[in-house]
mmCIF file of C-alpha atoms in Angstrom:
data_model
loop_
_atom_site.group_PDB
_atom_site.id
_atom_site.type_symbol
_atom_site.label_atom_id
_atom_site.label_comp_id
_atom_site.label_asym_id
_atom_site.label_seq_id
_atom_site.Cartn_x
_atom_site.Cartn_y
_atom_site.Cartn_z
ATOM 1 C CA MET A 1 -66.025 -45.242 -17.719
ATOM 2 C CA GLY A 2 -63.052 -47.531 -17.154
ATOM 3 C CA GLU A 3 -59.523 -48.109 -18.425
ATOM 4 C CA PRO A 4 -57.469 -51.350 -18.245
ATOM 5 C CA VAL A 5 -53.993 -51.100 -16.720
ATOM 6 C CA LYS A 6 -51.162 -53.624 -17.082
ATOM 7 C CA VAL A 7 -49.936 -54.875 -13.691
ATOM 8 C CA SER A 8 -47.957 -57.873 -12.480
ATOM 9 C CA PHE A 9 -50.217 -58.943 -9.613
ATOM 10 C CA ALA A 10 -53.417 -59.529 -11.627
ATOM 11 C CA ASP A 11 -54.451 -60.963 -14.976
ATOM 12 C CA VAL A 12 -56.806 -58.028 -15.543
ATOM 13 C CA PHE A 13 -56.749 -54.706 -13.684
ATOM 14 C CA ALA A 14 -58.918 -51.680 -14.415
ATOM 15 C CA VAL A 15 -59.582 -48.288 -12.881
ATOM 16 C CA GLY A 16 -62.571 -46.115 -13.618
ATOM 17 C CA GLY A 17 -65.157 -43.650 -12.478
ATOM 18 C CA THR A 18 -68.865 -42.963 -12.651
ATOM 19 C CA PHE A 19 -70.660 -39.645 -12.932
ATOM 20 C CA HIS A 20 -74.161 -39.362 -11.412
ATOM 21 C CA LEU A 21 -76.925 -36.809 -11.667
ATOM 22 C CA PHE A 22 -79.255 -36.522 -8.665
ATOM 23 C CA TYR A 23 -82.582 -34.799 -8.231
ATOM 24 C CA GLY A 24 -83.659 -34.054 -4.675
ATOM 25 C CA GLY A 25 -87.408 -33.649 -4.441
ATOM 26 C CA GLY A 26 -87.284 -32.113 -0.976
ATOM 27 C CA TYR A 27 -85.020 -31.327 1.959
ATOM 28 C CA ALA A 28 -85.866 -31.038 5.643
ATOM 29 C CA LYS A 29 -83.570 -30.844 8.644
ATOM 30 C CA VAL A 30 -83.937 -29.899 12.293
ATOM 31 C CA ASP A 31 -81.029 -27.504 12.779
ATOM 32 C CA SER A 32 -81.475 -27.193 16.542
ATOM 33 C CA ALA A 33 -83.951 -28.282 19.194
ATOM 34 C CA ASP A 34 -83.881 -28.197 22.978
ATOM 35 C CA PHE A 35 -86.335 -28.483 25.830
ATOM 36 C CA SER A 36 -85.940 -28.254 29.594
ATOM 37 C CA PHE A 37 -88.327 -29.148 32.405
ATOM 38 C CA THR A 38 -87.312 -27.867 35.836
ATOM 39 C CA THR A 39 -89.118 -28.663 39.074
ATOM 40 C CA ALA A 40 -88.976 -26.517 42.218
ATOM 41 C CA SER A 41 -90.878 -26.007 45.471
ATOM 42 C CA TYR A 42 -93.130 -23.383 43.850
ATOM 43 C CA GLY A 43 -93.993 -25.513 40.782
ATOM 44 C CA PHE A 44 -92.162 -26.146 37.555
ATOM 45 C CA ASP A 45 -90.675 -24.255 34.593
ATOM 46 C CA ILE A 46 -90.552 -25.230 30.935
ATOM 47 C CA ASP A 47 -88.362 -23.764 28.222
ATOM 48 C CA GLY A 48 -87.939 -25.026 24.672
ATOM 49 C CA SER A 49 -87.039 -23.828 21.204
ATOM 50 C CA TYR A 50 -86.383 -25.201 17.742
ATOM 51 C CA LYS A 51 -85.222 -24.228 14.271
ATOM 52 C CA ALA A 52 -85.763 -26.276 11.117
ATOM 53 C CA THR A 53 -84.923 -25.724 7.449
ATOM 54 C CA ARG A 54 -86.810 -27.008 4.413
ATOM 55 C CA ALA A 55 -86.371 -26.636 0.658
ATOM 56 C CA LEU A 56 -87.676 -28.079 -2.612
ATOM 57 C CA GLY A 57 -86.168 -29.198 -5.907
ATOM 58 C CA GLY A 58 -82.386 -29.624 -5.850
ATOM 59 C CA LEU A 59 -80.394 -30.885 -8.868
ATOM 60 C CA GLY A 60 -76.904 -32.138 -8.061
ATOM 61 C CA TRP A 61 -74.118 -34.453 -9.126
ATOM 62 C CA GLY A 62 -71.685 -37.011 -7.754
ATOM 63 C CA VAL A 63 -68.524 -38.854 -8.787
ATOM 64 C CA ASP A 64 -67.479 -42.403 -7.847
ATOM 65 C CA MET A 65 -63.985 -43.817 -8.380
ATOM 66 C CA GLY A 66 -62.859 -47.408 -8.171
ATOM 67 C CA ALA A 67 -60.608 -50.234 -9.266
ATOM 68 C CA ALA A 68 -61.061 -53.950 -9.946
ATOM 69 C CA ALA A 69 -58.626 -56.835 -10.371
ATOM 70 C CA GLN A 70 -59.198 -60.312 -11.788
ATOM 71 C CA ILE A 71 -56.843 -62.973 -10.478
ATOM 72 C CA GLY A 72 -57.006 -66.199 -12.428
ATOM 73 C CA GLU A 73 -60.329 -67.349 -13.814
ATOM 74 C CA LYS A 74 -62.275 -67.444 -10.551
ATOM 75 C CA LEU A 75 -61.440 -64.480 -8.311
ATOM 76 C CA ILE A 76 -62.300 -60.778 -8.696
ATOM 77 C CA LEU A 77 -61.443 -58.085 -6.127
ATOM 78 C CA SER A 78 -62.810 -54.533 -6.194
ATOM 79 C CA PHE A 79 -62.411 -51.218 -4.384
ATOM 80 C CA GLU A 80 -64.656 -48.151 -4.641
ATOM 81 C CA LEU A 81 -64.837 -44.649 -3.204
ATOM 82 C CA ALA A 82 -68.420 -43.476 -3.652
ATOM 83 C CA ASN A 83 -69.336 -39.793 -3.819
ATOM 84 C CA VAL A 84 -65.716 -38.646 -3.739
ATOM 85 C CA LEU A 85 -66.982 -35.383 -5.193
ATOM 86 C CA GLY A 86 -70.520 -34.103 -5.393
ATOM 87 C CA SER A 87 -73.267 -32.064 -3.818
ATOM 88 C CA ILE A 88 -76.896 -31.023 -4.235
ATOM 89 C CA PRO A 89 -77.578 -27.267 -4.274
ATOM 90 C CA TRP A 90 -80.921 -26.019 -2.916
ATOM 91 C CA SER A 91 -82.390 -22.732 -4.109
ATOM 92 C CA ASN A 92 -86.175 -23.233 -4.331
ATOM 93 C CA GLU A 93 -88.737 -22.537 -1.604
ATOM 94 C CA ILE A 94 -86.131 -22.284 1.160
ATOM 95 C CA LYS A 95 -87.812 -21.668 4.509
ATOM 96 C CA SER A 96 -86.638 -21.608 8.110
ATOM 97 C CA GLU A 97 -89.200 -22.594 10.738
ATOM 98 C CA VAL A 98 -88.513 -21.128 14.184
ATOM 99 C CA GLY A 99 -90.484 -21.546 17.400
ATOM 100 C CA TYR A 100 -90.346 -21.555 21.177
ATOM 101 C CA ILE A 101 -92.401 -22.400 24.267
ATOM 102 C CA ARG A 102 -91.922 -20.997 27.790
ATOM 103 C CA GLY A 103 -93.656 -21.250 31.115
ATOM 104 C CA ASP A 104 -92.586 -20.032 34.572
ATOM 105 C CA SER A 105 -93.820 -21.061 38.017
ATOM 106 C CA LEU A 106 -96.399 -23.461 36.590
ATOM 107 C CA THR A 107 -98.591 -25.589 38.827
ATOM 108 C CA VAL A 108 -101.614 -27.756 38.300
ATOM 109 C CA LEU A 109 -103.644 -25.272 40.366
ATOM 110 C CA ASN A 110 -102.862 -22.117 38.382
ATOM 111 C CA ALA A 111 -103.507 -23.950 35.124
ATOM 112 C CA ASP A 112 -106.949 -24.978 36.385
ATOM 113 C CA GLU A 113 -107.768 -21.505 37.723
ATOM 114 C CA ASN A 114 -107.003 -19.768 34.443
ATOM 115 C CA ASN A 115 -108.575 -22.594 32.477
ATOM 116 C CA ASN A 116 -106.525 -21.380 29.528
ATOM 117 C CA ASP A 117 -103.052 -22.620 28.662
ATOM 118 C CA GLU A 118 -102.242 -19.317 26.898
ATOM 119 C CA ASP A 119 -102.395 -17.470 30.250
ATOM 120 C CA VAL A 120 -99.640 -19.560 31.818
ATOM 121 C CA VAL A 121 -97.627 -20.739 28.807
ATOM 122 C CA ASP A 122 -96.050 -18.488 26.191
ATOM 123 C CA ASP A 123 -95.399 -20.070 22.802
ATOM 124 C CA SER A 124 -94.922 -18.845 19.267
ATOM 125 C CA SER A 125 -93.689 -19.981 15.852
ATOM 126 C CA TRP A 126 -92.891 -18.178 12.619
ATOM 127 C CA THR A 127 -91.394 -18.736 9.167
ATOM 128 C CA VAL A 128 -88.600 -16.717 7.547
ATOM 129 C CA GLU A 129 -86.994 -16.857 4.115
ATOM 130 C CA GLY A 130 -83.826 -18.940 4.021
ATOM 131 C CA GLU A 131 -80.629 -18.515 2.021
ATOM 132 C CA LYS A 132 -79.333 -20.778 -0.730
ATOM 133 C CA PHE A 133 -77.228 -23.692 0.465
ATOM 134 C CA SER A 134 -75.905 -27.050 -0.671
ATOM 135 C CA THR A 135 -75.593 -30.472 0.921
ATOM 136 C CA LYS A 136 -72.626 -32.751 0.327
ATOM 137 C CA LEU A 137 -73.304 -36.325 -0.678
ATOM 138 C CA PRO A 138 -72.114 -38.850 1.934
ATOM 139 C CA ALA A 139 -68.772 -40.300 0.849
ATOM 140 C CA ALA A 140 -68.354 -44.033 1.397
ATOM 141 C CA VAL A 141 -65.866 -46.839 0.842
ATOM 142 C CA ARG A 142 -66.700 -50.277 -0.540
ATOM 143 C CA LEU A 143 -64.557 -53.428 -0.733
ATOM 144 C CA GLY A 144 -65.824 -56.385 -2.721
ATOM 145 C CA CYS A 145 -64.820 -59.939 -3.519
ATOM 146 C CA LEU A 146 -66.293 -62.431 -6.016
ATOM 147 C CA TYR A 147 -65.389 -66.099 -6.371
ATOM 148 C CA ARG A 148 -66.781 -68.323 -9.118
ATOM 149 C CA GLU A 149 -66.902 -72.099 -8.935
ATOM 150 C CA GLY A 150 -68.793 -73.687 -11.801
ATOM 151 C CA ALA A 151 -72.401 -72.483 -11.792
ATOM 152 C CA VAL A 152 -72.094 -70.983 -8.289
ATOM 153 C CA VAL A 153 -70.927 -67.431 -7.601
ATOM 154 C CA LEU A 154 -70.000 -66.355 -4.049
ATOM 155 C CA THR A 155 -69.663 -62.680 -3.073
ATOM 156 C CA ALA A 156 -68.564 -60.730 0.002
ATOM 157 C CA ASP A 157 -68.961 -56.989 0.470
ATOM 158 C CA TYR A 158 -67.828 -54.389 3.021
ATOM 159 C CA TYR A 159 -69.425 -50.926 2.944
ATOM 160 C CA GLN A 160 -69.052 -47.934 5.253
ATOM 161 C CA SER A 161 -70.045 -44.303 4.918
ATOM 162 C CA PHE A 162 -67.948 -41.559 6.477
ATOM 163 C CA LYS A 163 -70.952 -39.887 8.114
ATOM 164 C CA ASN A 164 -74.505 -40.623 9.193
ATOM 165 C CA GLY A 165 -77.380 -39.459 7.015
ATOM 166 C CA ALA A 166 -80.861 -40.296 5.811
ATOM 167 C CA TRP A 167 -79.553 -43.152 3.643
ATOM 168 C CA SER A 168 -76.063 -43.641 5.029
ATOM 169 C CA SER A 169 -74.439 -44.842 8.217
ATOM 170 C CA SER A 170 -70.932 -44.653 9.623
ATOM 171 C CA LYS A 171 -71.464 -48.157 11.024
ATOM 172 C CA PRO A 172 -69.740 -50.759 8.820
ATOM 173 C CA ARG A 173 -71.974 -53.114 6.848
ATOM 174 C CA PHE A 174 -70.978 -56.648 5.887
ATOM 175 C CA ALA A 175 -72.812 -58.712 3.299
ATOM 176 C CA VAL A 176 -72.340 -62.161 1.787
ATOM 177 C CA GLY A 177 -74.329 -63.645 -1.044
ATOM 178 C CA THR A 178 -74.528 -66.373 -3.623
ATOM 179 C CA GLU A 179 -75.924 -66.719 -7.131
ATOM 180 C CA TRP A 180 -76.796 -69.983 -8.863
ATOM 181 C CA GLN A 181 -76.327 -69.765 -12.636
ATOM 182 C CA LYS A 182 -77.108 -73.306 -13.718
ATOM 183 C CA ILE A 183 -79.993 -71.940 -15.816
ATOM 184 C CA PRO A 184 -78.367 -69.022 -17.690
ATOM 185 C CA TRP A 185 -81.595 -67.067 -18.240
ATOM 186 C CA LEU A 186 -82.880 -67.614 -14.658
ATOM 187 C CA PRO A 187 -80.192 -66.812 -12.039
ATOM 188 C CA LEU A 188 -81.246 -67.393 -8.419
ATOM 189 C CA ARG A 189 -79.785 -65.346 -5.559
ATOM 190 C CA ALA A 190 -79.681 -65.289 -1.730
ATOM 191 C CA GLY A 191 -77.723 -63.311 0.833
ATOM 192 C CA VAL A 192 -77.256 -62.059 4.387
ATOM 193 C CA VAL A 193 -76.371 -58.542 5.560
ATOM 194 C CA LEU A 194 -75.159 -57.424 8.992
ATOM 195 C CA GLY A 195 -74.523 -53.908 10.306
ATOM 196 C CA GLY A 196 -75.047 -50.434 8.861
ATOM 197 C CA ARG A 197 -78.535 -48.923 8.865
ATOM 198 C CA ILE A 198 -80.099 -52.325 8.221
ATOM 199 C CA GLY A 199 -78.801 -54.184 11.255
ATOM 200 C CA PHE A 200 -79.500 -57.768 10.236
ATOM 201 C CA GLY A 201 -81.299 -58.853 7.107
ATOM 202 C CA THR A 202 -81.814 -61.804 4.811
ATOM 203 C CA SER A 203 -82.551 -61.546 1.119
ATOM 204 C CA PHE A 204 -83.403 -63.551 -1.948
ATOM 205 C CA GLY A 205 -84.092 -62.769 -5.567
ATOM 206 C CA PHE A 206 -83.946 -63.914 -9.146
ATOM 207 C CA GLY A 207 -83.366 -62.634 -12.647
ATOM 208 C CA ILE A 208 -85.029 -63.203 -16.001
ATOM 209 C CA ARG A 209 -82.590 -62.712 -18.871
ATOM 210 C CA PRO A 210 -83.757 -64.068 -22.214
ATOM 211 C CA GLY A 211 -81.504 -62.608 -24.884
ATOM 212 C CA LYS A 212 -80.807 -58.904 -24.402
ATOM 213 C CA PHE A 213 -83.692 -58.328 -21.980
ATOM 214 C CA VAL A 214 -82.795 -57.998 -18.275
ATOM 215 C CA LEU A 215 -85.168 -58.121 -15.295
ATOM 216 C CA ASP A 216 -83.884 -58.495 -11.728
ATOM 217 C CA LEU A 217 -86.018 -58.684 -8.581
ATOM 218 C CA GLY A 218 -84.735 -58.741 -5.018
ATOM 219 C CA ILE A 219 -86.482 -58.778 -1.622
ATOM 220 C CA MET A 220 -84.756 -58.207 1.710
ATOM 221 C CA ASN A 221 -86.290 -58.915 5.091
ATOM 222 C CA ARG A 222 -85.027 -56.645 7.884
ATOM 223 C CA GLY A 223 -84.678 -58.890 10.888
ATOM 224 C CA PHE A 224 -84.605 -62.656 11.057
ATOM 225 C CA ILE A 225 -85.921 -64.912 8.320
ATOM 226 C CA PHE A 226 -89.170 -65.669 10.173
ATOM 227 C CA PRO A 227 -92.016 -63.162 9.506
ATOM 228 C CA LYS A 228 -92.821 -62.588 13.206
ATOM 229 C CA ASN A 229 -89.319 -61.180 13.741
ATOM 230 C CA SER A 230 -89.355 -59.005 10.628
ATOM 231 C CA LYS A 231 -88.853 -55.228 10.868
ATOM 232 C CA GLY A 232 -89.965 -54.558 7.302
ATOM 233 C CA LEU A 233 -89.280 -55.488 3.693
ATOM 234 C CA ILE A 234 -87.136 -53.770 1.074
ATOM 235 C CA ILE A 235 -87.964 -54.557 -2.565
ATOM 236 C CA ALA A 236 -85.752 -53.696 -5.544
ATOM 237 C CA LEU A 237 -86.653 -54.067 -9.228
ATOM 238 C CA ASP A 238 -84.343 -53.473 -12.173
ATOM 239 C CA MET A 239 -85.295 -53.772 -15.830
ATOM 240 C CA GLY A 240 -83.438 -52.920 -19.016
ATOM 241 C CA VAL A 241 -82.017 -54.013 -22.345
ATOM 242 C CA GLY A 242 -78.368 -54.941 -22.791
ATOM 243 C CA PHE A 243 -76.292 -54.099 -25.840
#
């Protein structure tokens, strides 16, 4: 959803927002974990404990807000705040896993004499019912720039989340890319990304767009362009019909 706004510094300026629905299939987090290993003249001591929470099936929502400005016929600038509002509540199958391990005055000799770890090491784990909770979606900022020169489109992108998470990083990520549109129904793309969770990556892709049909495929190689230095591949596929 967007709305154009008349301004003096751009030919076209628009502000808008996007509403998302999210379904979380599962949640798991280690709430706390510690372990100590202490050596002494009589032997060694161990002491450790942990607590983890898990849940299933969370349905949540998120809101993005942004603005874009077109300057002349070739340049477009954009700004976005992702997940300004939003969270995923968890209320199904909430469990807390708790456990510990302890051992005092342990030596190789007393372990061999007992021939049973349970006689010298005390450990236990149990599961308790957890309470309902919700997780906030990681807010992030994105700055983008697009420049068009004939059949070539150049883009630059800056992205940074405000906290670390499973799919987010507080480390800034920079990306540059290009798209060749000489054949309107077969755009070709390539790009480079640096920073964030990815580190360094190279990518390429293409689109097939005859008429209203849209199919886009992209492949990113984590690491350098040569396969022996690769840390894995990320593949994205998008298909739809435009109206």
